[in-house]
PDB file of C-alpha atoms in Angstrom:
ATOM      1  CA  MET Z 981       0.000   0.000   0.000  1.00 62.00           C
ATOM      2  CA  GLU Z 982       2.814   2.398   0.868  1.00 69.00           C
ATOM      3  CA  LYS Z 983       4.518   1.824  -2.493  1.00 86.00           C
ATOM      4  CA  ARG Z 984       1.235   2.506  -4.290  1.00 85.00           C
ATOM      5  CA  PHE Z 985       0.827   5.825  -2.461  1.00 87.00           C
ATOM      6  CA  GLU Z 986       4.417   6.860  -3.200  1.00 89.00           C
ATOM      7  CA  THR Z 987       4.151   5.937  -6.867  1.00 90.00           C
ATOM      8  CA  PHE Z 988       0.832   7.750  -7.287  1.00 90.00           C
ATOM      9  CA  THR Z 989       1.802  10.969  -5.517  1.00 91.00           C
ATOM     10  CA  VAL Z 990       5.290  11.169  -7.019  1.00 94.00           C
ATOM     11  CA  LEU Z 991       4.025  10.603 -10.561  1.00 92.00           C
ATOM     12  CA  ILE Z 992       1.150  13.089 -10.225  1.00 92.00           C
ATOM     13  CA  ASN Z 993       3.514  15.722  -8.803  1.00 94.00           C
ATOM     14  CA  ARG Z 994       6.088  15.017 -11.522  1.00 94.00           C
ATOM     15  CA  ILE Z 995       3.465  15.375 -14.255  1.00 93.00           C
ATOM     16  CA  SER Z 996       2.211  18.651 -12.791  1.00 91.00           C
ATOM     17  CA  ARG Z 997       5.736  20.033 -12.383  1.00 93.00           C
ATOM     18  CA  ASN Z 998       6.677  19.066 -15.954  1.00 93.00           C
ATOM     19  CA  ILE Z 999       3.547  20.688 -17.371  1.00 91.00           C
ATOM     20  CA  ARG Z1000       4.389  23.953 -15.582  1.00 88.00           C
ATOM     21  CA  LYS Z1001       8.025  23.660 -16.709  1.00 91.00           C
ATOM     22  CA  ILE Z1002       7.037  23.127 -20.363  1.00 91.00           C
ATOM     23  CA  LYS Z1003       4.609  26.067 -20.223  1.00 88.00           C
ATOM     24  CA  ASN Z1004       7.271  28.320 -18.740  1.00 87.00           C
ATOM     25  CA  GLN Z1005       9.979  27.177 -21.188  1.00 90.00           C
ATOM     26  CA  GLU Z1006       7.756  27.605 -24.234  1.00 87.00           C
ATOM     27  CA  MET Z1007       6.617  31.087 -23.283  1.00 88.00           C
ATOM     28  CA  ALA Z1008       9.619  32.545 -21.421  1.00 88.00           C
ATOM     29  CA  GLU Z1009      10.665  34.658 -24.403  1.00 91.00           C
ATOM     30  CA  TYR Z1010       7.251  36.358 -24.280  1.00 91.00           C
ATOM     31  CA  ASN Z1011       7.357  36.927 -20.487  1.00 92.00           C
ATOM     32  CA  LEU Z1012       4.327  34.692 -20.007  1.00 92.00           C
ATOM     33  CA  ARG Z1013       4.031  32.335 -17.044  1.00 90.00           C
ATOM     34  CA  SER Z1014       2.003  29.179 -16.524  1.00 89.00           C
ATOM     35  CA  ALA Z1015      -1.145  30.945 -15.258  1.00 92.00           C
ATOM     36  CA  HIS Z1016      -1.051  33.414 -18.181  1.00 94.00           C
ATOM     37  CA  ILE Z1017      -0.878  30.532 -20.636  1.00 94.00           C
ATOM     38  CA  SER Z1018      -3.838  28.752 -19.061  1.00 93.00           C
ATOM     39  CA  CYS Z1019      -5.922  31.940 -19.173  1.00 95.00           C
ATOM     40  CA  LEU Z1020      -5.037  32.630 -22.811  1.00 96.00           C
ATOM     41  CA  TYR Z1021      -5.698  29.018 -23.796  1.00 96.00           C
ATOM     42  CA  TYR Z1022      -9.139  28.844 -22.183  1.00 96.00           C
ATOM     43  CA  LEU Z1023     -10.160  32.312 -23.374  1.00 96.00           C
ATOM     44  CA  TYR Z1024      -9.117  31.340 -26.903  1.00 96.00           C
ATOM     45  CA  ALA Z1025     -10.912  27.978 -26.770  1.00 96.00           C
ATOM     46  CA  ALA Z1026     -14.131  29.401 -25.337  1.00 95.00           C
ATOM     47  CA  ARG Z1027     -14.028  32.747 -27.203  1.00 90.00           C
ATOM     48  CA  GLY Z1028     -14.376  34.591 -23.894  1.00 83.00           C
ATOM     49  CA  LEU Z1029     -15.091  33.804 -20.237  1.00 92.00           C
ATOM     50  CA  THR Z1030     -15.484  35.582 -16.929  1.00 91.00           C
ATOM     51  CA  ALA Z1031     -12.779  35.496 -14.256  1.00 91.00           C
ATOM     52  CA  THR Z1032     -14.996  33.164 -12.230  1.00 91.00           C
ATOM     53  CA  GLU Z1033     -15.265  30.759 -15.162  1.00 93.00           C
ATOM     54  CA  LEU Z1034     -11.495  30.934 -15.684  1.00 94.00           C
ATOM     55  CA  CYS Z1035     -10.899  29.985 -12.039  1.00 93.00           C
ATOM     56  CA  GLU Z1036     -13.036  26.892 -12.575  1.00 93.00           C
ATOM     57  CA  ARG Z1037     -11.459  25.888 -15.893  1.00 94.00           C
ATOM     58  CA  CYS Z1038      -7.871  26.546 -14.821  1.00 92.00           C
ATOM     59  CA  GLU Z1039      -8.397  25.009 -11.366  1.00 89.00           C
ATOM     60  CA  GLU Z1040      -6.654  28.035  -9.865  1.00 90.00           C
ATOM     61  CA  ASP Z1041      -7.624  30.277  -6.993  1.00 90.00           C
ATOM     62  CA  LYS Z1042      -9.153  33.690  -7.498  1.00 91.00           C
ATOM     63  CA  ALA Z1043      -5.959  35.572  -6.502  1.00 94.00           C
ATOM     64  CA  THR Z1044      -3.804  33.717  -9.056  1.00 93.00           C
ATOM     65  CA  ILE Z1045      -6.286  34.329 -11.867  1.00 94.00           C
ATOM     66  CA  SER Z1046      -6.739  37.950 -10.832  1.00 92.00           C
ATOM     67  CA  ARG Z1047      -2.966  38.592 -10.987  1.00 95.00           C
ATOM     68  CA  ALA Z1048      -2.691  36.774 -14.316  1.00 95.00           C
ATOM     69  CA  LEU Z1049      -5.571  38.735 -15.822  1.00 94.00           C
ATOM     70  CA  GLU Z1050      -4.170  42.040 -14.601  1.00 94.00           C
ATOM     71  CA  TYR Z1051      -0.852  41.229 -16.302  1.00 96.00           C
ATOM     72  CA  LEU Z1052      -2.608  40.119 -19.500  1.00 96.00           C
ATOM     73  CA  GLU Z1053      -4.794  43.222 -19.599  1.00 94.00           C
ATOM     74  CA  VAL Z1054      -1.924  45.659 -18.924  1.00 95.00           C
ATOM     75  CA  ASN Z1055       0.132  43.964 -21.652  1.00 96.00           C
ATOM     76  CA  GLY Z1056      -2.606  44.072 -24.280  1.00 96.00           C
ATOM     77  CA  PHE Z1057      -3.681  40.407 -24.431  1.00 97.00           C
ATOM     78  CA  VAL Z1058      -7.105  40.751 -22.819  1.00 96.00           C
ATOM     79  CA  SER Z1059      -9.827  43.348 -22.581  1.00 92.00           C
ATOM     80  CA  CYS Z1060     -12.566  43.446 -20.001  1.00 86.00           C
ATOM     81  CA  ASP Z1061     -16.074  44.605 -20.746  1.00 74.00           C
ATOM     82  CA  ALA Z1062     -16.745  45.795 -17.190  1.00 68.00           C
ATOM     83  CA  LYS Z1063     -20.411  46.650 -17.531  1.00 64.00           C
ATOM     84  CA  ASN Z1064     -21.135  44.599 -14.425  1.00 60.00           C
ATOM     85  CA  ALA Z1065     -20.531  46.141 -11.037  1.00 54.00           C
ATOM     86  CA  LYS Z1066     -18.562  43.004 -10.157  1.00 66.00           C
ATOM     87  CA  ARG Z1067     -15.487  42.921 -12.367  1.00 66.00           C
ATOM     88  CA  TYR Z1068     -14.903  39.174 -11.878  1.00 72.00           C
ATOM     89  CA  LYS Z1069     -18.332  38.530 -13.448  1.00 77.00           C
ATOM     90  CA  SER Z1070     -17.582  40.683 -16.494  1.00 82.00           C
ATOM     91  CA  PRO Z1071     -16.771  39.019 -19.812  1.00 88.00           C
ATOM     92  CA  LEU Z1072     -13.097  38.876 -20.739  1.00 92.00           C
ATOM     93  CA  LEU Z1073     -12.172  38.883 -24.394  1.00 92.00           C
ATOM     94  CA  LEU Z1074      -8.892  38.385 -26.178  1.00 96.00           C
ATOM     95  CA  THR Z1075      -7.502  41.294 -28.113  1.00 96.00           C
ATOM     96  CA  GLU Z1076      -6.003  40.723 -31.545  1.00 97.00           C
ATOM     97  CA  LYS Z1077      -2.649  40.115 -29.838  1.00 97.00           C
ATOM     98  CA  GLY Z1078      -4.287  37.780 -27.320  1.00 97.00           C
ATOM     99  CA  THR Z1079      -6.029  35.822 -30.072  1.00 97.00           C
ATOM    100  CA  ALA Z1080      -2.737  35.352 -31.942  1.00 97.00           C
ATOM    101  CA  PHE Z1081      -1.072  34.080 -28.759  1.00 96.00           C
ATOM    102  CA  GLY Z1082      -4.081  31.903 -27.897  1.00 96.00           C
ATOM    103  CA  LYS Z1083      -3.832  30.265 -31.306  1.00 97.00           C
ATOM    104  CA  MET Z1084      -0.086  29.746 -30.927  1.00 95.00           C
ATOM    105  CA  ILE Z1085      -0.539  28.263 -27.436  1.00 95.00           C
ATOM    106  CA  SER Z1086      -3.283  25.950 -28.656  1.00 95.00           C
ATOM    107  CA  GLU Z1087      -1.044  24.707 -31.481  1.00 95.00           C
ATOM    108  CA  LYS Z1088       1.890  24.169 -29.096  1.00 93.00           C
ATOM    109  CA  ILE Z1089      -0.367  22.221 -26.733  1.00 93.00           C
ATOM    110  CA  ASP Z1090      -1.530  20.024 -29.619  1.00 94.00           C
ATOM    111  CA  CYS Z1091       2.114  19.286 -30.517  1.00 94.00           C
ATOM    112  CA  VAL Z1092       3.048  18.412 -26.934  1.00 93.00           C
ATOM    113  CA  LEU Z1093      -0.009  16.166 -26.589  1.00 92.00           C
ATOM    114  CA  GLU Z1094       0.994  14.372 -29.779  1.00 92.00           C
ATOM    115  CA  GLU Z1095       4.535  13.893 -28.452  1.00 93.00           C
ATOM    116  CA  VAL Z1096       3.428  12.504 -25.102  1.00 91.00           C
ATOM    117  CA  SER Z1097       0.874  10.185 -26.707  1.00 91.00           C
ATOM    118  CA  VAL Z1098       3.495   8.324 -28.732  1.00 92.00           C
ATOM    119  CA  GLY Z1099       3.480   4.716 -27.605  1.00 92.00           C
ATOM    120  CA  LEU Z1100      -0.155   4.790 -26.468  1.00 94.00           C
ATOM    121  CA  THR Z1101      -3.018   3.401 -28.480  1.00 94.00           C
ATOM    122  CA  GLU Z1102      -6.221   5.424 -28.607  1.00 93.00           C
ATOM    123  CA  GLU Z1103      -7.855   2.863 -26.301  1.00 96.00           C
ATOM    124  CA  GLU Z1104      -4.986   3.129 -23.782  1.00 95.00           C
ATOM    125  CA  ARG Z1105      -5.187   6.906 -23.813  1.00 93.00           C
ATOM    126  CA  LEU Z1106      -8.956   6.877 -23.301  1.00 94.00           C
ATOM    127  CA  SER Z1107      -8.608   4.317 -20.511  1.00 95.00           C
ATOM    128  CA  PHE Z1108      -5.911   6.421 -18.846  1.00 92.00           C
ATOM    129  CA  TYR Z1109      -8.066   9.559 -18.940  1.00 93.00           C
ATOM    130  CA  HIS Z1110     -11.059   7.605 -17.658  1.00 95.00           C
ATOM    131  CA  GLY Z1111      -9.003   6.274 -14.738  1.00 93.00           C
ATOM    132  CA  LEU Z1112      -7.525   9.689 -14.000  1.00 92.00           C
ATOM    133  CA  THR Z1113     -10.996  11.270 -14.034  1.00 94.00           C
ATOM    134  CA  THR Z1114     -12.336   8.591 -11.686  1.00 95.00           C
ATOM    135  CA  ILE Z1115      -9.427   9.096  -9.272  1.00 92.00           C
ATOM    136  CA  SER Z1116      -9.809  12.887  -9.405  1.00 91.00           C
ATOM    137  CA  GLU Z1117     -13.540  12.730  -8.686  1.00 93.00           C
ATOM    138  CA  SER Z1118     -12.996  10.194  -5.892  1.00 93.00           C
ATOM    139  CA  LEU Z1119     -10.290  12.321  -4.269  1.00 90.00           C
ATOM    140  CA  GLU Z1120     -12.540  15.371  -4.489  1.00 89.00           C
ATOM    141  CA  ALA Z1121     -15.352  13.457  -2.759  1.00 92.00           C
ATOM    142  CA  VAL Z1122     -12.984  12.182  -0.052  1.00 91.00           C
ATOM    143  CA  ALA Z1123     -11.609  15.686   0.536  1.00 88.00           C
ATOM    144  CA  LYS Z1124     -15.134  17.111   0.742  1.00 87.00           C
ATOM    145  CA  ASN Z1125     -16.256  14.417   3.202  1.00 87.00           C
ATOM    146  CA  ARG Z1126     -13.108  14.740   5.325  1.00 80.00           C
ATOM    147  CA  GLY Z1127     -13.626  18.482   5.507  1.00 70.00           C
ATOM    148  CA  LYS Z1128     -17.131  17.968   6.878  1.00 72.00           C
ATOM    149  CA  GLN Z1129     -16.141  15.249   9.373  1.00 67.00           C
ATOM    150  CA  GLY Z1130     -12.824  16.565  10.519  1.00 62.00           C
ATOM    151  CA  ILE Z1131      -9.923  14.238  11.106  1.00 57.00           C
ATOM    152  CA  THR Z1132     -10.030  11.915  14.058  1.00 60.00           C
ATOM    153  CA  SER Z1133      -6.750  10.958  15.630  1.00 61.00           C
ATOM    154  CA  PRO Z1134      -5.851   7.325  16.216  1.00 64.00           C
ATOM    155  CA  LYS Z1135      -6.261   6.083  19.775  1.00 61.00           C
TER     156      LYS Z1135
END
């Protein structure tokens, strides 16, 4: 059981770290960081979202997304149609520059996904994603239940 836990947590952490590293390496010359890339990607794919929706899609906290969006807006990638009193509920749209970068990011992601899928059949890939989704949903349910119950110490 211990080996299973170590393997699972180490591999998940390694995957996450490598994704961030690839994002940062690919976009360093443009002064874009991992959170910026996620925002641009999802805004490009959805043709506009609110900050709240970006938090959900990127699986990032509000502060991280807020800082990323501020950087992207100041640097001409994103515009905000702040008709709502609550800015985080206002639609965010890519500028022409943002759209060009969103397209480039999307293409780079497609290339990386192709590279990492080498050696996997379509069925293996689908099975992997199914298993990963099941584990993610199960962990979320466990975390939610543990939060409600609190942790009891062993006697």
